[in-house]
Coordinates of C-alpha atoms and ligand atoms in Angstrom, one line a residue:
M1 CA 199.7 -51.3 87.1
H2 CA 200.4 -55.0 86.5
T3 CA 198.0 -57.8 87.4
E4 CA 198.7 -61.3 88.4
N5 CA 198.7 -64.3 86.1
Q6 CA 196.9 -67.2 87.8
E7 CA 197.5 -70.8 86.6
V8 CA 194.3 -72.8 85.9
D9 CA 194.5 -76.4 87.1
L10 CA 191.9 -78.6 85.3
P11 CA 192.2 -82.3 84.4
I12 CA 191.5 -81.6 80.7
L13 CA 194.5 -79.2 80.5
K14 CA 196.8 -81.8 82.0
E15 CA 195.4 -84.5 79.7
K16 CA 196.1 -82.4 76.6
K17 CA 199.3 -80.9 77.9
V18 CA 198.2 -77.4 77.4
S19 CA 198.9 -74.8 80.1
L20 CA 196.4 -72.0 80.8
Y21 CA 196.9 -68.9 82.8
I22 CA 194.4 -66.1 83.5
K23 CA 195.5 -62.5 83.8
R24 CA 193.4 -61.2 86.6
E25 CA 192.5 -57.8 85.3
D26 CA 189.2 -58.2 87.1
S27 CA 191.2 -57.6 90.3
I28 CA 192.0 -54.0 89.3
H29 CA 188.8 -52.6 90.7
P30 CA 185.7 -54.0 92.4
L31 CA 183.3 -52.0 90.2
I32 CA 185.1 -51.1 87.0
S33 CA 185.8 -53.9 84.6
G34 CA 189.6 -54.3 84.3
N35 CA 189.6 -53.3 80.6
K36 CA 187.3 -50.4 81.2
Y37 CA 189.8 -49.0 83.8
R38 CA 192.5 -49.3 81.1
K39 CA 190.3 -47.7 78.5
L40 CA 189.3 -44.8 80.8
K41 CA 192.7 -44.0 82.2
Y42 CA 194.1 -41.7 79.5
N43 CA 190.7 -40.4 78.6
T44 CA 190.1 -39.1 82.2
L45 CA 193.6 -37.6 82.2
K46 CA 193.0 -35.8 79.0
A47 CA 189.5 -34.6 80.1
K48 CA 191.1 -33.1 83.3
S49 CA 194.0 -31.6 81.5
E50 CA 191.7 -29.9 79.1
Q51 CA 189.6 -28.6 81.9
Y52 CA 186.4 -30.5 81.2
D53 CA 184.2 -31.0 84.2
T54 CA 181.8 -33.6 82.6
L55 CA 182.2 -37.0 81.0
L56 CA 179.3 -37.9 78.7
T57 CA 178.7 -41.4 77.2
F58 CA 176.2 -43.9 75.9
G59 CA 175.2 -47.4 76.8
G60 CA 172.5 -50.0 77.4
A61 CA 170.9 -51.0 80.7
Y62 CA 173.6 -53.5 81.7
S63 CA 176.6 -51.8 80.2
N64 CA 179.9 -52.3 82.1
H65 CA 181.1 -49.1 80.3
I66 CA 178.3 -47.0 81.9
A67 CA 179.1 -48.3 85.4
A68 CA 182.9 -47.8 84.8
T69 CA 182.4 -44.2 83.5
A70 CA 180.3 -43.3 86.5
C71 CA 182.9 -44.7 88.8
A72 CA 185.9 -43.1 87.0
A73 CA 184.1 -39.7 87.0
N74 CA 183.3 -40.1 90.7
E75 CA 186.9 -40.9 91.6
N76 CA 188.2 -38.0 89.5
G77 CA 185.9 -35.3 90.8
L78 CA 184.1 -35.1 87.4
R79 CA 180.4 -35.0 86.6
S80 CA 179.0 -37.8 84.5
V81 CA 176.1 -38.0 82.2
G82 CA 174.8 -41.3 80.8
I83 CA 172.6 -41.5 77.7
I84 CA 170.8 -44.8 78.2
R85 CA 169.0 -46.8 75.5
G86 CA 165.3 -47.5 76.2
E87 CA 162.7 -44.9 77.3
E88 CA 160.8 -47.5 79.3
L89 CA 163.7 -47.7 81.8
A90 CA 162.9 -44.2 83.0
F91 CA 160.3 -45.7 85.3
K92 CA 162.2 -48.8 86.5
W93 CA 165.9 -48.1 86.4
H94 CA 166.1 -48.5 90.1
E95 CA 165.3 -52.2 89.6
N96 CA 168.4 -52.5 87.4
P97 CA 171.7 -53.1 89.4
T98 CA 174.0 -51.5 86.8
L99 CA 171.9 -48.3 86.5
S100 CA 171.4 -48.0 90.3
L101 CA 175.1 -48.3 90.8
A102 CA 175.8 -45.6 88.2
F103 CA 173.2 -43.4 89.8
E104 CA 174.7 -43.9 93.3
L105 CA 178.1 -42.9 91.8
G106 CA 176.5 -39.6 90.8
M107 CA 175.8 -40.3 87.1
E108 CA 172.9 -38.3 85.6
L109 CA 170.8 -40.9 83.7
N110 CA 169.0 -39.8 80.6
F111 CA 166.8 -42.3 78.9
V112 CA 166.1 -42.1 75.1
S113 CA 164.2 -44.2 72.6
R114 CA 165.9 -46.8 70.6
N115 CA 165.4 -44.7 67.6
D116 CA 167.0 -41.6 69.1
Y117 CA 169.8 -43.8 70.5
R118 CA 170.7 -45.0 67.0
K119 CA 171.3 -41.4 65.9
K120 CA 173.4 -40.6 69.0
H121 CA 176.7 -39.9 67.2
T122 CA 175.3 -37.6 64.5
E123 CA 176.3 -33.9 64.5
H124 CA 172.8 -32.8 65.2
C125 CA 172.4 -35.0 68.3
L126 CA 175.7 -33.9 69.7
E127 CA 174.7 -30.3 69.3
C128 CA 171.4 -31.1 71.2
L129 CA 173.4 -32.8 74.0
K130 CA 175.7 -29.8 74.2
S131 CA 172.8 -27.4 74.7
E132 CA 171.3 -29.6 77.3
F133 CA 174.4 -30.6 79.3
G134 CA 177.0 -27.9 78.5
R135 CA 180.6 -28.6 77.5
F136 CA 181.5 -32.3 77.9
Y137 CA 184.2 -34.8 77.2
L138 CA 182.6 -37.4 74.9
L139 CA 183.4 -41.1 75.3
P140 CA 181.9 -43.2 72.5
E141 CA 179.6 -46.1 73.3
G142 CA 181.8 -49.0 74.6
G143 CA 184.6 -46.4 75.2
T144 CA 186.9 -47.3 72.3
N145 CA 189.1 -44.5 70.9
D146 CA 192.9 -44.0 70.5
L147 CA 193.4 -43.2 74.1
A148 CA 191.5 -46.3 75.2
V149 CA 193.6 -48.5 73.0
K150 CA 196.7 -46.8 74.4
G151 CA 195.5 -47.8 77.9
C152 CA 195.0 -51.4 76.8
E153 CA 198.6 -51.5 75.5
E154 CA 199.5 -51.7 79.2
I155 CA 197.7 -55.0 79.8
L156 CA 200.6 -57.2 78.6
T157 CA 203.9 -57.0 80.4
G158 CA 207.5 -58.2 79.5
T159 CA 207.2 -61.6 81.2
D160 CA 204.0 -62.4 79.2
S161 CA 206.3 -63.0 76.2
A162 CA 206.6 -66.5 77.5
F163 CA 203.1 -67.3 76.2
D164 CA 202.4 -68.7 72.8
I165 CA 198.8 -67.5 72.6
I166 CA 197.0 -64.6 74.2
C167 CA 193.2 -64.7 74.4
S168 CA 190.9 -61.7 74.8
C169 CA 187.2 -61.1 74.9
V170 CA 186.0 -58.7 72.1
G171 CA 183.1 -56.2 72.2
T172 CA 184.0 -53.1 70.2
G173 CA 187.6 -54.4 69.7
G174 CA 189.5 -51.7 71.6
T175 CA 190.9 -54.0 74.2
I176 CA 192.2 -56.6 71.7
A177 CA 193.7 -53.9 69.6
G178 CA 195.8 -52.7 72.5
I179 CA 196.9 -56.3 73.2
I180 CA 197.8 -56.9 69.5
N181 CA 199.9 -53.8 69.6
T182 CA 202.1 -55.0 72.4
A183 CA 202.1 -58.8 71.7
G184 CA 205.4 -60.2 70.5
P185 CA 206.1 -61.2 66.9
K186 CA 205.9 -64.9 67.8
Q187 CA 202.7 -64.7 69.8
Q188 CA 199.2 -65.2 68.4
V189 CA 196.3 -63.2 69.7
L190 CA 192.9 -64.8 69.6
G191 CA 189.7 -62.8 70.1
F192 CA 186.4 -64.2 71.3
P193 CA 183.6 -61.8 70.1
A194 CA 180.6 -61.5 72.4
L195 CA 178.6 -60.2 69.4
K196 CA 177.3 -62.1 66.4
E197 CA 177.9 -59.3 63.9
N198 CA 180.7 -59.5 61.3
F199 CA 182.0 -56.0 61.1
L200 CA 184.6 -56.4 63.9
K201 CA 187.8 -57.1 61.9
E202 CA 187.7 -53.7 60.2
D203 CA 187.1 -52.0 63.6
I204 CA 190.1 -53.7 65.1
R205 CA 192.3 -52.9 62.1
K206 CA 191.6 -49.2 62.7
F207 CA 193.5 -49.3 66.0
A208 CA 195.8 -52.3 65.7
A209 CA 199.1 -52.4 63.9
N210 CA 199.5 -55.5 61.8
G211 CA 199.9 -58.6 63.8
N212 CA 199.2 -62.3 64.1
W213 CA 195.6 -62.3 65.3
D214 CA 192.3 -63.9 64.5
L215 CA 188.7 -64.0 65.8
I216 CA 187.1 -67.2 67.0
R217 CA 183.4 -66.7 66.2
D218 CA 182.0 -69.9 67.5
Y219 CA 181.3 -69.0 71.1
H220 CA 178.9 -66.0 71.2
F221 CA 176.0 -68.2 72.3
G222 CA 173.5 -66.5 70.0
G223 CA 174.7 -62.9 70.5
Y224 CA 175.4 -60.2 72.9
A225 CA 174.2 -61.0 76.5
K226 CA 172.5 -64.2 75.3
V227 CA 173.2 -67.2 77.6
S228 CA 172.4 -70.9 77.7
T229 CA 172.0 -73.3 80.6
A230 CA 175.3 -75.0 79.5
L231 CA 177.1 -71.6 79.8
I232 CA 175.7 -70.9 83.3
H233 CA 176.7 -74.4 84.3
F234 CA 180.2 -73.9 82.9
I235 CA 180.6 -70.6 84.8
N236 CA 179.5 -72.2 88.1
E237 CA 181.7 -75.3 87.7
F238 CA 184.7 -73.2 86.6
K239 CA 184.4 -71.1 89.8
K240 CA 184.0 -74.1 92.0
K241 CA 187.1 -75.7 90.6
T242 CA 189.4 -72.7 90.1
R243 CA 187.8 -70.0 92.5
I244 CA 187.9 -67.7 89.5
P245 CA 184.6 -65.9 88.9
L246 CA 183.6 -65.3 85.3
D247 CA 180.9 -63.0 83.9
P248 CA 178.2 -64.3 81.5
V249 CA 178.6 -61.7 78.7
Y250 CA 182.3 -61.8 78.0
T251 CA 184.8 -63.9 80.1
G252 CA 182.5 -66.9 80.6
K253 CA 182.1 -67.3 76.9
M254 CA 185.8 -66.9 76.2
L255 CA 186.8 -69.5 78.8
Y256 CA 184.1 -71.9 77.6
G257 CA 185.5 -71.4 74.1
I258 CA 189.1 -72.0 75.2
I259 CA 188.3 -75.2 77.1
D260 CA 186.2 -76.4 74.2
M261 CA 189.1 -75.8 71.8
V262 CA 191.4 -77.7 74.1
K263 CA 189.0 -80.6 74.1
R264 CA 189.0 -80.5 70.3
D265 CA 192.8 -80.6 70.1
R266 CA 192.9 -77.1 68.6
F267 CA 196.2 -76.4 70.5
V268 CA 199.3 -78.6 70.0
P269 CA 200.7 -80.2 73.2
G270 CA 203.0 -77.8 75.0
T271 CA 201.0 -74.7 74.1
K272 CA 201.1 -72.0 76.7
I273 CA 197.9 -69.8 76.7
L274 CA 197.3 -66.6 78.6
A275 CA 193.6 -65.5 78.8
V276 CA 192.9 -61.9 79.8
H277 CA 190.1 -61.7 82.4
T278 CA 188.6 -58.4 81.5
G279 CA 186.2 -58.2 84.5
G280 CA 182.5 -57.5 84.0
L281 CA 181.5 -59.1 87.3
Q282 CA 179.2 -56.2 88.1
G283 CA 176.9 -57.5 85.4
I284 CA 176.2 -60.8 87.2
S285 CA 173.4 -59.6 89.4
G286 CA 171.6 -58.0 86.5
M287 CA 171.9 -61.3 84.5
N288 CA 170.7 -63.3 87.5
A289 CA 167.6 -61.1 87.8
K290 CA 166.8 -61.9 84.2
L291 CA 167.5 -65.7 84.7
K292 CA 165.3 -65.8 87.7
K293 CA 162.3 -64.4 85.7
K294 CA 162.8 -67.2 83.1
N295 CA 163.2 -69.8 85.8
L296 CA 166.7 -70.7 84.6
P297 CA 169.7 -71.6 86.9
L298 CA 171.5 -68.7 88.4
I299 CA 175.2 -67.7 88.4
E300 CA 176.6 -68.5 91.9
L301 CA 178.1 -65.5 93.7
Ligands
PLP1 C1 183.6 -54.0 77.6 C2 184.1 -55.3 77.9 C3 184.8 -56.1 76.9 C4 184.9 -55.6 75.5 O1 185.9 -54.7 75.4 P1 186.1 -54.0 73.9 O2 187.3 -53.1 74.1 O3 184.9 -53.2 73.7 O4 186.3 -55.0 72.9 C5 185.3 -57.3 77.3 N1 185.1 -57.8 78.6 C6 184.5 -57.1 79.5 C7 184.3 -57.7 80.9 C8 184.0 -55.8 79.2 O5 183.3 -55.1 80.2

């Protein structure tokens, strides 16, 4: 499946003679983030071919991966189990749009303490989960594994070789690894991490062949799921001017970063940039509920 590249028309791009296109992977599915669709594709095929009837995975309360796994299981006739971080959510998950969506799609939600959640990938915990839920196909938190990267190798297509720079959001690094693996030798891949932590490069190297890539660490806005009024304002303006919706956790930060770098002359005139819109739009209503509580401006739908 190929998605459209949409040209972004903004005065600052004309002024700096930089062209920017957005690969609309967000259009793949209304509920599943584009990159999560790619990451789940070969995993669900494998689960079915090995006669698993259950997908089990882990995530936080606003996780795009949880929503996507619930949806993929639902569409493939599989059962899904979500191990969710935070015991307190057991009493108020129905107020959370991501968890409500996962539940409606048939996911069994299991809430665990932050302490237990940290131990989730240990042998002991996996044994406990097996005795509780039976045989299951395990997807790691964030969904990154070999097959997920293989799916993300299908994001770029032949005609994308006309771009000088490919930009991707980075969470666990699976998506950018797939992009790096298919980018051409003359293309540079830039990743915009949504997390503050520094361990990412090693994680990406585990899955990516050598390539010309780098991480731009200046636009995480304080860390995962942290936002500022300037970011919200940027997302709303960007949508008004381009009609392209951005999410506050990943794509909004990446586009803010790209436009800021254009302003700072980080790209030579004539540069052609392709930014991959990985989706994440299901997370907007959850973020808006949090913003409302803090009396901050909301993301316009
Ligand atoms: C999960 C997600 C990412 C991060 O993908 P990784 O493969 O974990 O790096 C980026 N953008 C969106 C919208 C996501 O949901």
